[in-house]
Short mmCIF file of C-alpha atoms and ligand atoms in Angstrom, two decimals:
data_model
loop_
_atom_site.label_atom_id
_atom_site.label_comp_id
_atom_site.label_asym_id
_atom_site.label_seq_id
_atom_site.Cartn_x
_atom_site.Cartn_y
_atom_site.Cartn_z
CA MET C 739 -4.96 29.16 -2.87
CA LYS C 740 -8.76 28.30 -2.87
CA ASN C 741 -10.28 27.86 0.22
CA VAL C 742 -9.56 28.56 4.20
CA LYS C 743 -10.55 28.34 7.35
CA VAL C 744 -10.07 30.75 9.99
CA LYS C 745 -10.37 30.95 14.12
CA CYS C 746 -11.72 34.24 15.34
CA PRO C 747 -11.55 35.20 18.86
CA GLY C 748 -13.80 37.23 20.96
CA THR C 749 -12.13 40.43 22.56
CA VAL C 750 -13.07 42.92 25.62
CA ALA C 751 -13.11 46.88 24.49
CA ASN C 752 -13.16 49.62 26.73
CA LEU C 753 -11.04 48.46 29.13
CA VAL C 754 -11.86 49.97 31.99
CA CYS C 755 -10.41 53.27 31.74
CA GLY C 756 -9.59 53.05 28.48
CA PHE C 757 -12.63 53.77 27.04
CA ASP C 758 -12.17 53.62 22.96
CA ILE C 759 -8.30 53.31 22.80
CA LEU C 760 -7.67 50.40 24.95
CA GLY C 761 -8.86 46.42 24.27
CA MET C 762 -7.77 42.48 24.53
CA ALA C 763 -8.20 39.30 22.52
CA LEU C 764 -9.64 36.56 24.60
CA HIS C 765 -8.87 32.06 24.21
CA GLU C 766 -12.13 31.83 24.10
CA PRO C 767 -15.05 31.89 22.37
CA ASN C 768 -14.49 31.68 19.65
CA ASP C 769 -16.08 31.91 15.66
CA ILE C 770 -14.83 29.92 12.87
CA MET C 771 -15.97 31.29 9.42
CA ARG C 772 -14.43 29.66 6.25
CA PHE C 773 -13.95 31.44 3.02
CA LYS C 774 -13.93 30.38 -0.90
CA LEU C 775 -12.38 32.29 -3.78
CA LEU C 776 -15.32 33.31 -6.53
CA ASP C 777 -14.43 34.59 -10.54
CA GLU C 778 -17.43 36.65 -10.48
CA PRO C 779 -17.45 39.40 -8.44
CA LYS C 780 -20.31 38.44 -5.54
CA VAL C 781 -20.34 37.67 -2.12
CA VAL C 782 -22.62 34.92 -0.96
CA ILE C 783 -22.71 34.51 3.18
CA ILE C 784 -23.77 30.98 4.36
CA ASN C 785 -24.92 30.72 8.13
CA LYS C 786 -23.78 27.88 10.61
CA ASP C 787 -25.66 28.72 13.00
CA GLU C 788 -28.57 29.84 15.13
CA PHE C 789 -28.63 33.54 15.02
CA ASN C 790 -30.23 34.37 11.71
CA LEU C 791 -27.64 37.42 11.27
CA PRO C 792 -28.61 38.80 7.41
CA THR C 793 -27.35 36.91 4.74
CA GLU C 794 -27.46 40.66 2.65
CA PRO C 795 -23.24 41.41 2.04
CA GLU C 796 -24.86 44.66 2.57
CA LYS C 797 -26.40 44.40 6.43
CA ASN C 798 -23.48 41.51 7.08
CA VAL C 799 -20.83 42.53 9.15
CA ALA C 800 -18.22 40.14 7.39
CA GLY C 801 -20.16 41.38 4.10
CA VAL C 802 -19.22 44.81 4.64
CA VAL C 803 -15.98 43.75 4.43
CA LEU C 804 -15.31 41.73 2.02
CA LEU C 805 -17.45 43.86 -0.13
CA SER C 806 -14.73 46.78 0.66
CA ILE C 807 -11.91 44.36 -0.75
CA MET C 808 -13.69 43.76 -3.73
CA GLU C 809 -13.74 47.15 -4.70
CA LYS C 810 -10.12 47.83 -4.08
CA LEU C 811 -9.14 44.91 -6.05
CA GLY C 812 -11.58 46.31 -8.56
CA ASP C 813 -11.74 43.52 -10.83
CA ASN C 814 -13.67 39.78 -11.15
CA THR C 815 -12.83 38.55 -7.40
CA GLY C 816 -15.88 37.41 -5.42
CA PHE C 817 -16.09 35.39 -1.83
CA GLU C 818 -18.10 32.66 -0.26
CA VAL C 819 -17.88 32.61 3.32
CA GLU C 820 -20.09 30.13 5.78
CA ILE C 821 -19.93 32.22 8.90
CA GLU C 822 -20.31 29.78 12.26
CA LYS C 823 -20.60 31.69 15.16
CA HIS C 824 -20.35 30.92 19.14
CA ILE C 825 -19.91 34.47 20.21
CA LYS C 826 -23.62 35.85 20.39
CA PRO C 827 -23.77 39.20 18.49
CA GLY C 828 -25.14 42.51 20.89
CA SER C 829 -22.53 40.04 23.93
CA GLY C 830 -20.58 42.44 24.35
CA ILE C 831 -17.74 40.32 24.03
CA GLY C 832 -16.25 41.73 19.84
CA SER C 833 -19.34 39.62 18.02
CA SER C 834 -18.76 41.88 15.07
CA ALA C 835 -15.52 42.53 15.09
CA ALA C 836 -14.53 38.50 14.82
CA SER C 837 -16.53 38.82 11.94
CA ALA C 838 -15.38 41.77 10.09
CA ALA C 839 -11.32 41.03 11.54
CA GLY C 840 -11.85 37.47 10.23
CA ALA C 841 -13.38 38.51 7.00
CA ALA C 842 -10.42 41.03 6.19
CA VAL C 843 -7.62 37.58 6.81
CA GLY C 844 -9.17 35.29 5.40
CA ALA C 845 -9.96 37.48 2.28
CA ASN C 846 -6.74 38.36 2.98
CA HIS C 847 -4.75 34.97 2.63
CA LEU C 848 -6.53 33.02 -0.06
CA LEU C 849 -5.23 36.71 -1.94
CA GLY C 850 -1.34 36.03 -1.11
CA ASN C 851 -1.51 37.73 1.99
CA ILE C 852 -1.14 41.24 -0.55
CA PHE C 853 -2.22 44.03 2.00
CA SER C 854 -0.67 44.90 4.75
CA ASN C 855 -1.50 44.54 8.49
CA ASP C 856 -2.96 48.90 9.05
CA GLU C 857 -4.32 48.19 5.01
CA ILE C 858 -7.03 44.48 7.58
CA VAL C 859 -7.28 46.41 9.98
CA GLN C 860 -9.17 49.42 7.62
CA PHE C 861 -10.99 47.32 5.37
CA ALA C 862 -12.42 46.03 8.37
CA MET C 863 -13.62 48.95 10.49
CA ASN C 864 -15.91 49.23 7.42
CA GLY C 865 -17.59 46.31 9.28
CA GLU C 866 -17.99 47.85 12.61
CA LYS C 867 -19.84 50.77 10.81
CA LEU C 868 -22.24 48.75 10.24
CA ALA C 869 -22.84 47.44 13.68
CA SER C 870 -22.27 50.39 15.48
CA GLY C 871 -22.31 52.92 13.77
CA VAL C 872 -19.56 54.24 13.99
CA LYS C 873 -16.08 53.44 12.71
CA HIS C 874 -13.29 52.09 15.86
CA ALA C 875 -10.90 49.26 16.57
CA ASP C 876 -10.36 48.94 19.05
CA ASN C 877 -12.14 45.10 19.40
CA ILE C 878 -10.67 44.44 15.58
CA ALA C 879 -7.31 44.88 16.70
CA PRO C 880 -6.71 43.27 19.48
CA CYS C 881 -8.54 41.00 16.73
CA ILE C 882 -6.64 40.84 14.21
CA LEU C 883 -3.59 40.79 16.05
CA GLY C 884 -3.67 39.69 19.35
CA GLY C 885 -3.16 40.52 22.94
CA VAL C 886 -3.64 43.61 24.06
CA THR C 887 -3.39 46.97 21.87
CA LEU C 888 -3.75 50.29 22.71
CA ILE C 889 -5.46 52.06 19.26
CA ARG C 890 -3.49 55.93 20.35
CA SER C 891 -5.00 57.61 16.21
CA ILE C 892 -7.78 56.47 14.02
CA HIS C 893 -6.78 59.38 12.28
CA PRO C 894 -4.30 57.76 10.93
CA LEU C 895 -4.04 54.79 12.26
CA ASP C 896 -1.92 54.61 15.11
CA ILE C 897 -2.44 51.34 17.16
CA ILE C 898 0.28 49.87 19.39
CA PRO C 899 0.38 46.27 20.93
CA ILE C 900 1.10 46.13 24.44
CA PRO C 901 3.46 43.24 25.74
CA SER C 902 1.35 42.08 28.44
CA PRO C 903 1.20 39.55 31.56
CA ASP C 904 -0.19 35.92 31.20
CA LEU C 905 -3.65 36.83 32.74
CA TYR C 906 -6.47 34.86 33.30
CA VAL C 907 -10.39 36.65 32.04
CA THR C 908 -13.15 35.59 33.70
CA VAL C 909 -16.31 36.90 31.53
CA VAL C 910 -19.76 36.73 32.04
CA HIS C 911 -22.74 37.25 29.64
CA PRO C 912 -26.12 37.83 31.71
CA GLN C 913 -28.59 37.68 28.77
CA ILE C 914 -30.27 40.87 28.85
CA GLU C 915 -29.77 43.43 25.79
CA VAL C 916 -28.27 45.88 26.11
CA ARG C 917 -28.31 47.76 22.96
CA THR C 918 -24.95 49.36 21.43
CA ALA C 919 -27.02 53.41 20.25
CA ASP C 920 -28.54 53.29 24.17
CA ALA C 921 -25.20 52.63 25.89
CA ARG C 922 -23.17 55.25 23.68
CA GLN C 923 -26.18 57.71 24.25
CA ILE C 924 -26.19 57.81 27.83
CA LEU C 925 -22.44 58.89 27.84
CA ARG C 926 -22.19 62.56 29.26
CA LYS C 927 -20.62 64.65 26.12
CA GLN C 928 -17.86 67.08 29.37
CA VAL C 929 -15.80 65.91 31.54
CA LEU C 930 -14.21 67.25 34.68
CA LEU C 931 -11.30 68.29 33.77
CA LYS C 932 -9.84 66.64 37.99
CA ASP C 933 -12.26 63.10 36.42
CA ALA C 934 -9.73 63.91 33.13
CA ILE C 935 -6.55 63.57 35.06
CA ARG C 936 -7.65 60.48 37.37
CA GLN C 937 -8.84 58.74 34.64
CA TRP C 938 -4.92 59.60 32.52
CA GLY C 939 -3.38 58.69 35.19
CA ASN C 940 -5.01 55.27 35.19
CA ILE C 941 -4.48 54.42 31.82
CA ALA C 942 -0.85 55.39 31.93
CA GLY C 943 -1.15 52.79 34.99
CA LEU C 944 -2.57 50.53 33.20
CA VAL C 945 -0.68 50.54 30.39
CA THR C 946 2.38 50.57 32.60
CA GLY C 947 1.20 47.61 34.85
CA PHE C 948 0.83 45.07 31.52
CA LEU C 949 4.44 46.68 30.13
CA LYS C 950 6.23 46.23 34.58
CA ASN C 951 4.07 42.62 34.97
CA ASP C 952 3.01 44.37 37.94
CA HIS C 953 0.00 43.08 39.34
CA ASP C 954 -0.46 45.18 42.11
CA LEU C 955 -0.80 48.62 39.88
CA ILE C 956 -2.73 46.98 37.30
CA GLY C 957 -5.38 46.79 39.55
CA ARG C 958 -5.40 50.30 40.87
CA SER C 959 -5.10 51.06 37.96
CA LEU C 960 -8.44 48.92 36.62
CA GLU C 961 -10.59 52.01 37.73
CA ASP C 962 -13.59 54.01 35.44
CA VAL C 963 -14.25 57.36 36.53
CA ILE C 964 -15.77 58.96 33.30
CA ILE C 965 -17.33 55.73 31.86
CA GLU C 966 -18.89 52.84 34.33
CA PRO C 967 -20.65 55.22 36.80
CA VAL C 968 -22.99 55.91 34.00
CA ARG C 969 -22.91 52.84 31.55
CA SER C 970 -22.91 50.58 35.29
CA ILE C 971 -27.31 51.10 35.72
CA LEU C 972 -27.84 49.48 32.28
CA ILE C 973 -26.62 45.85 34.06
CA PRO C 974 -28.40 44.66 36.88
CA GLY C 975 -25.75 43.48 39.68
CA PHE C 976 -23.02 44.96 38.44
CA ASN C 977 -21.81 47.18 41.42
CA GLU C 978 -21.93 43.87 43.49
CA ILE C 979 -20.06 41.92 41.24
CA LYS C 980 -17.06 44.34 40.79
CA SER C 981 -16.39 44.07 44.52
CA LYS C 982 -17.12 40.01 45.91
CA CYS C 983 -14.94 39.18 42.72
CA LYS C 984 -12.23 41.80 43.64
CA GLU C 985 -12.60 40.47 47.57
CA ALA C 986 -12.47 36.71 45.62
CA GLY C 987 -8.73 37.64 44.47
CA ALA C 988 -9.47 39.34 41.59
CA LEU C 989 -7.02 42.27 39.98
CA GLY C 990 -10.35 44.78 38.84
CA GLY C 991 -11.74 44.91 35.73
CA GLY C 992 -14.92 46.00 34.12
CA ILE C 993 -17.83 46.75 31.59
CA SER C 994 -16.47 44.44 28.49
CA GLY C 995 -17.27 46.90 25.28
CA SER C 996 -20.51 48.52 25.66
CA GLY C 997 -22.28 45.23 27.87
CA PRO C 998 -24.18 44.05 29.03
CA SER C 999 -20.83 41.13 29.80
CA VAL C 1000 -18.87 41.73 32.38
CA PHE C 1001 -15.06 40.85 33.02
CA MET C 1002 -12.73 40.13 35.62
CA LEU C 1003 -8.68 40.05 35.44
CA SER C 1004 -6.85 37.41 38.16
CA LYS C 1005 -3.19 36.18 38.38
CA ASN C 1006 -4.31 32.54 38.23
CA GLU C 1007 -6.89 30.74 36.94
CA ALA C 1008 -7.87 29.57 40.70
CA THR C 1009 -8.77 32.83 41.10
CA ALA C 1010 -10.66 33.34 37.77
CA LYS C 1011 -12.48 30.37 39.02
CA ALA C 1012 -13.80 32.25 42.22
CA THR C 1013 -14.47 35.57 40.60
CA GLU C 1014 -16.69 32.65 38.10
CA GLN C 1015 -18.40 31.30 40.95
CA VAL C 1016 -19.54 34.91 42.22
CA MET C 1017 -20.96 36.45 38.84
CA LYS C 1018 -22.78 32.92 38.95
CA ASP C 1019 -24.13 33.51 42.63
CA VAL C 1020 -25.32 36.85 42.54
CA TYR C 1021 -26.63 36.19 38.66
CA ASP C 1022 -28.65 33.18 40.06
CA ARG C 1023 -29.61 34.10 43.12
CA LEU C 1024 -31.50 37.80 40.64
CA GLY C 1025 -32.49 34.94 38.31
CA ILE C 1026 -31.05 36.37 35.00
CA GLU C 1027 -29.72 33.78 33.03
CA TYR C 1028 -26.01 34.40 32.22
CA ASN C 1029 -23.34 32.53 30.33
CA THR C 1030 -19.34 32.92 32.14
CA TYR C 1031 -15.68 31.99 30.36
CA VAL C 1032 -13.30 31.43 32.66
CA THR C 1033 -9.79 31.64 29.89
CA THR C 1034 -6.41 33.42 29.07
CA ILE C 1035 -5.55 36.52 27.01
CA ASN C 1036 -5.43 35.40 23.65
CA LYS C 1037 -1.67 36.65 22.12
CA LYS C 1038 -1.89 34.86 18.10
CA GLY C 1039 -5.24 37.08 17.41
CA VAL C 1040 -7.58 35.43 14.25
CA GLU C 1041 -5.49 32.28 13.19
CA ILE C 1042 -5.60 30.73 9.45
CA VAL C 1043 -6.89 27.13 10.79
CA SER C 1044 -5.54 25.21 7.22
CA GLY C 1045 -6.45 26.64 3.25
CA GLU C 1046 -5.16 24.15 0.30
P1 ADP Y 1708 -20.69 42.99 19.41
O1 ADP Y 1708 -19.95 44.31 21.01
O2 ADP Y 1708 -20.88 41.57 20.52
O3 ADP Y 1708 -20.54 42.76 18.39
P2 ADP Y 1708 -22.34 44.94 18.56
O4 ADP Y 1708 -23.56 45.47 18.82
O5 ADP Y 1708 -21.75 46.52 18.45
O6 ADP Y 1708 -22.40 43.59 19.48
O7 ADP Y 1708 -22.51 44.14 17.02
C1 ADP Y 1708 -23.98 43.25 16.73
C2 ADP Y 1708 -24.60 44.15 15.31
O8 ADP Y 1708 -24.25 43.42 14.51
C3 ADP Y 1708 -26.17 42.89 16.17
O9 ADP Y 1708 -27.32 44.47 15.90
C4 ADP Y 1708 -25.98 42.65 14.77
O10 ADP Y 1708 -27.40 41.98 14.14
C5 ADP Y 1708 -25.55 42.68 13.91
N1 ADP Y 1708 -24.27 42.49 12.59
C6 ADP Y 1708 -24.59 42.21 11.41
N2 ADP Y 1708 -23.55 41.05 10.78
C7 ADP Y 1708 -23.09 41.08 11.84
C8 ADP Y 1708 -22.10 39.83 11.67
N3 ADP Y 1708 -21.21 38.71 11.15
N4 ADP Y 1708 -21.75 39.27 13.39
C9 ADP Y 1708 -22.48 39.61 14.38
N5 ADP Y 1708 -22.56 41.09 14.40
C10 ADP Y 1708 -23.11 40.88 12.77
#
């Protein structure tokens, strides 16, 4: 195979109580990436969008992933990649993870699927390290595998896909900047035992709710007593959006990734759309520009669209 086109989904990481360990893939938005094999050991990046991301391979998430694959191969293989980004960088819906995961899956496909899923996740995590300074997989894993995933451990890598109900997801991306570094820095380093107990009760409840298709249990468990109370101060309107979306029928939700996007889960499309309207009303009133998505959980992950 000489070239391949892949579709890389946006993802919601830090799934409320599941900070750093639970993530899910979305049907919308998606990046598109096109890859070509080169017979010289180099990476060529061509941007097909308006985001002006770096084209030097060492500074672009996709480039870093491809370089790490080339290092592993140790031969004369190289890659050209065209990136058409629709997931805005810094949105909190896994823009860097889409490029990292897409690069690992696209390259693996061109090479004849020589790597395992765990190896693909490992390559892709090199890209996340460039974007956020730490190797984490809670966007990468759902982006590659689809659905909801639990990252039980990074060392050693232990990723568990969790079957989930067909829920609707409403996302609002207020056009403000929340730097991932700032969002990490304001977190407390220690937690109270009573908060930890409440949090792990919620994580167990959320996972059980997904497995048993129990919407009420999912709703009750979508509570974060550790991260959200601190981080939400970086997101204007957060508390109002959350309480009004729940009044409109949403099961619950929270900050997507490290923000500024906020997501809500709903049982059906009508509620997901009512939730979207609540988000729009709040940001219209606050005079903050935004994008919204009403979508569903993507069970497939990165998809090979075509190749020849
Ligand atoms: P998100 O949660 O939306 O991925 P991050 O802040 O984690 O946002 O990552 C975005 C950062 O990574 C930006 O600083 C951006 O310039 C950088 N970056 C480098 N290459 C890429 C890429 N291919 N896609 C997205 N972001 C990239």
